mmCIF file of N, CA and C in Angstrom:
data_model
loop_
_atom_site.group_PDB
_atom_site.id
_atom_site.type_symbol
_atom_site.label_atom_id
_atom_site.label_comp_id
_atom_site.label_asym_id
_atom_site.label_seq_id
_atom_site.Cartn_x
_atom_site.Cartn_y
_atom_site.Cartn_z
ATOM 1 N N SER A 1 31.812 -37.070 -117.040
ATOM 2 C CA SER A 1 30.492 -36.694 -116.566
ATOM 3 C C SER A 1 30.403 -35.177 -116.534
ATOM 4 N N PHE A 2 29.223 -34.655 -116.828
ATOM 5 C CA PHE A 2 29.015 -33.218 -116.783
ATOM 6 C C PHE A 2 27.555 -32.936 -116.491
ATOM 7 N N GLU A 3 27.276 -31.709 -116.159
ATOM 8 C CA GLU A 3 25.907 -31.280 -115.911
ATOM 9 C C GLU A 3 25.608 -30.126 -116.838
ATOM 10 N N LYS A 4 24.471 -30.178 -117.495
ATOM 11 C CA LYS A 4 24.092 -29.166 -118.474
ATOM 12 C C LYS A 4 22.695 -28.660 -118.150
ATOM 13 N N THR A 5 22.508 -27.358 -118.131
ATOM 14 C CA THR A 5 21.192 -26.778 -117.903
ATOM 15 C C THR A 5 20.642 -26.296 -119.238
ATOM 16 N N ILE A 6 19.460 -26.789 -119.577
ATOM 17 C CA ILE A 6 18.818 -26.472 -120.850
ATOM 18 C C ILE A 6 17.433 -25.903 -120.563
ATOM 19 N N ASP A 7 17.084 -24.821 -121.229
ATOM 20 C CA ASP A 7 15.728 -24.283 -121.138
ATOM 21 C C ASP A 7 14.925 -24.958 -122.243
ATOM 22 N N ALA A 8 14.021 -25.875 -121.864
ATOM 23 C CA ALA A 8 13.270 -26.646 -122.850
ATOM 24 C C ALA A 8 11.833 -26.851 -122.397
ATOM 25 N N GLU A 9 10.978 -27.176 -123.366
ATOM 26 C CA GLU A 9 9.561 -27.400 -123.088
ATOM 27 C C GLU A 9 9.337 -28.613 -122.199
ATOM 28 N N ASN A 10 10.151 -29.655 -122.410
ATOM 29 C CA ASN A 10 9.988 -30.884 -121.640
ATOM 30 C C ASN A 10 11.291 -31.685 -121.658
ATOM 31 N N GLU A 11 11.293 -32.809 -120.968
ATOM 32 C CA GLU A 11 12.502 -33.628 -120.844
ATOM 33 C C GLU A 11 12.986 -34.147 -122.193
ATOM 34 N N ASN A 12 12.072 -34.595 -123.051
ATOM 35 C CA ASN A 12 12.480 -35.130 -124.351
ATOM 36 C C ASN A 12 13.179 -34.076 -125.202
ATOM 37 N N VAL A 13 12.659 -32.866 -125.198
ATOM 38 C CA VAL A 13 13.274 -31.776 -125.957
ATOM 39 C C VAL A 13 14.660 -31.463 -125.385
ATOM 40 N N ALA A 14 14.775 -31.447 -124.073
ATOM 41 C CA ALA A 14 16.065 -31.186 -123.431
ATOM 42 C C ALA A 14 17.079 -32.271 -123.781
ATOM 43 N N ARG A 15 16.654 -33.526 -123.761
ATOM 44 C CA ARG A 15 17.552 -34.635 -124.113
ATOM 45 C C ARG A 15 18.008 -34.523 -125.569
ATOM 46 N N GLU A 16 17.073 -34.261 -126.479
ATOM 47 C CA GLU A 16 17.411 -34.137 -127.898
ATOM 48 C C GLU A 16 18.387 -32.988 -128.135
ATOM 49 N N HIS A 17 18.132 -31.857 -127.493
ATOM 50 C CA HIS A 17 19.018 -30.700 -127.635
ATOM 51 C C HIS A 17 20.423 -31.035 -127.124
ATOM 52 N N THR A 18 20.486 -31.691 -125.980
ATOM 53 C CA THR A 18 21.772 -32.046 -125.387
ATOM 54 C C THR A 18 22.530 -33.023 -126.275
ATOM 55 N N LEU A 19 21.850 -34.051 -126.777
ATOM 56 C CA LEU A 19 22.496 -35.019 -127.665
ATOM 57 C C LEU A 19 23.023 -34.343 -128.923
ATOM 58 N N ALA A 20 22.220 -33.480 -129.518
ATOM 59 C CA ALA A 20 22.629 -32.790 -130.739
ATOM 60 C C ALA A 20 23.814 -31.866 -130.490
ATOM 61 N N GLU A 21 23.737 -31.067 -129.435
ATOM 62 C CA GLU A 21 24.807 -30.108 -129.139
ATOM 63 C C GLU A 21 26.108 -30.810 -128.753
ATOM 64 N N PHE A 22 26.013 -31.773 -127.848
ATOM 65 C CA PHE A 22 27.208 -32.472 -127.377
ATOM 66 C C PHE A 22 27.852 -33.261 -128.515
ATOM 67 N N GLY A 23 27.024 -33.945 -129.304
ATOM 68 C CA GLY A 23 27.538 -34.707 -130.435
ATOM 69 C C GLY A 23 28.216 -33.820 -131.461
ATOM 70 N N SER A 24 27.616 -32.680 -131.735
ATOM 71 C CA SER A 24 28.171 -31.747 -132.705
ATOM 72 C C SER A 24 29.505 -31.173 -132.235
ATOM 73 N N ARG A 25 29.574 -30.780 -130.993
ATOM 74 C CA ARG A 25 30.802 -30.174 -130.453
ATOM 75 C C ARG A 25 31.960 -31.160 -130.357
ATOM 76 N N HIS A 26 31.640 -32.432 -130.099
ATOM 77 C CA HIS A 26 32.690 -33.411 -129.836
ATOM 78 C C HIS A 26 32.787 -34.501 -130.898
ATOM 79 N N GLY A 27 32.025 -34.370 -131.980
ATOM 80 C CA GLY A 27 32.081 -35.328 -133.072
ATOM 81 C C GLY A 27 31.634 -36.726 -132.676
ATOM 82 N N LEU A 28 30.602 -36.807 -131.843
ATOM 83 C CA LEU A 28 30.116 -38.096 -131.357
ATOM 84 C C LEU A 28 28.746 -38.415 -131.939
ATOM 85 N N GLU A 29 28.490 -39.704 -132.124
ATOM 86 C CA GLU A 29 27.169 -40.168 -132.515
ATOM 87 C C GLU A 29 26.290 -40.197 -131.268
ATOM 88 N N ARG A 30 24.987 -40.132 -131.450
ATOM 89 C CA ARG A 30 24.058 -40.176 -130.314
ATOM 90 C C ARG A 30 24.242 -41.438 -129.479
ATOM 91 N N THR A 31 24.570 -42.544 -130.129
ATOM 92 C CA THR A 31 24.749 -43.804 -129.398
ATOM 93 C C THR A 31 25.985 -43.786 -128.509
ATOM 94 N N GLN A 32 26.862 -42.807 -128.706
ATOM 95 C CA GLN A 32 28.074 -42.697 -127.900
ATOM 96 C C GLN A 32 27.884 -41.786 -126.687
ATOM 97 N N VAL A 33 26.713 -41.176 -126.574
ATOM 98 C CA VAL A 33 26.429 -40.257 -125.473
ATOM 99 C C VAL A 33 25.369 -40.886 -124.576
ATOM 100 N N GLU A 34 25.627 -40.899 -123.280
ATOM 101 C CA GLU A 34 24.666 -41.439 -122.322
ATOM 102 C C GLU A 34 24.201 -40.328 -121.388
ATOM 103 N N ILE A 35 22.902 -40.147 -121.297
ATOM 104 C CA ILE A 35 22.320 -39.189 -120.360
ATOM 105 C C ILE A 35 21.767 -40.008 -119.205
ATOM 106 N N SER A 36 22.364 -39.845 -118.037
ATOM 107 C CA SER A 36 21.977 -40.680 -116.901
ATOM 108 C C SER A 36 20.671 -40.229 -116.261
ATOM 109 N N GLU A 37 20.400 -38.924 -116.243
ATOM 110 C CA GLU A 37 19.135 -38.445 -115.694
ATOM 111 C C GLU A 37 18.861 -37.033 -116.177
ATOM 112 N N ALA A 38 17.591 -36.673 -116.153
ATOM 113 C CA ALA A 38 17.164 -35.319 -116.493
ATOM 114 C C ALA A 38 16.222 -34.856 -115.391
ATOM 115 N N LEU A 39 16.459 -33.664 -114.885
ATOM 116 C CA LEU A 39 15.661 -33.130 -113.785
ATOM 117 C C LEU A 39 15.065 -31.785 -114.166
ATOM 118 N N ARG A 40 13.893 -31.499 -113.644
ATOM 119 C CA ARG A 40 13.318 -30.157 -113.800
ATOM 120 C C ARG A 40 14.142 -29.200 -112.947
ATOM 121 N N ALA A 41 14.107 -27.929 -113.285
ATOM 122 C CA ALA A 41 14.894 -26.933 -112.551
ATOM 123 C C ALA A 41 14.569 -26.956 -111.068
ATOM 124 N N SER A 42 13.314 -27.145 -110.714
ATOM 125 C CA SER A 42 12.939 -27.170 -109.301
ATOM 126 C C SER A 42 13.483 -28.404 -108.592
ATOM 127 N N GLU A 43 13.826 -29.460 -109.363
ATOM 128 C CA GLU A 43 14.378 -30.690 -108.805
ATOM 129 C C GLU A 43 15.893 -30.730 -108.942
ATOM 130 N N SER A 44 16.445 -29.739 -109.620
ATOM 131 C CA SER A 44 17.862 -29.729 -109.947
ATOM 132 C C SER A 44 18.743 -29.680 -108.718
ATOM 133 N N ARG A 45 19.895 -30.321 -108.851
ATOM 134 C CA ARG A 45 20.865 -30.304 -107.764
ATOM 135 C C ARG A 45 21.975 -29.301 -108.034
ATOM 136 N N THR A 46 21.776 -28.394 -109.001
ATOM 137 C CA THR A 46 22.812 -27.416 -109.305
ATOM 138 C C THR A 46 22.911 -26.398 -108.187
ATOM 139 N N GLU A 47 24.100 -25.916 -107.966
ATOM 140 C CA GLU A 47 24.328 -24.904 -106.943
ATOM 141 C C GLU A 47 24.152 -23.507 -107.510
ATOM 142 N N SER A 48 24.163 -23.392 -108.846
ATOM 143 C CA SER A 48 24.117 -22.079 -109.472
ATOM 144 C C SER A 48 22.720 -21.481 -109.488
ATOM 145 N N GLY A 49 21.688 -22.301 -109.307
ATOM 146 C CA GLY A 49 20.326 -21.803 -109.308
ATOM 147 C C GLY A 49 19.795 -21.488 -110.692
ATOM 148 N N GLU A 50 20.455 -21.988 -111.756
ATOM 149 C CA GLU A 50 19.995 -21.740 -113.106
ATOM 150 C C GLU A 50 18.677 -22.462 -113.337
ATOM 151 N N GLU A 51 17.856 -21.912 -114.244
ATOM 152 C CA GLU A 51 16.577 -22.528 -114.536
ATOM 153 C C GLU A 51 16.674 -23.318 -115.825
ATOM 154 N N GLY A 52 15.751 -24.239 -116.002
ATOM 155 C CA GLY A 52 15.702 -25.058 -117.195
ATOM 156 C C GLY A 52 15.661 -26.514 -116.805
ATOM 157 N N VAL A 53 15.799 -27.388 -117.788
ATOM 158 C CA VAL A 53 15.817 -28.823 -117.531
ATOM 159 C C VAL A 53 17.254 -29.278 -117.603
ATOM 160 N N ASP A 54 17.738 -29.922 -116.579
ATOM 161 C CA ASP A 54 19.103 -30.436 -116.587
ATOM 162 C C ASP A 54 19.121 -31.753 -117.330
ATOM 163 N N ALA A 55 20.137 -31.881 -118.219
ATOM 164 C CA ALA A 55 20.281 -33.134 -118.934
ATOM 165 C C ALA A 55 21.727 -33.526 -118.972
#
């Protein structure tokens, strides 16, 4: 499990970016990656205070 902060226009763009980046870095197909939730920065539970959409 991991948390990723992405600056994106909306949740779908953030999910697509995360799937593409994670799959590329780790040699995984999209079907092998599960995104459990995506939150807006204002809803984020990150302690770092970074902005963007978490995916």
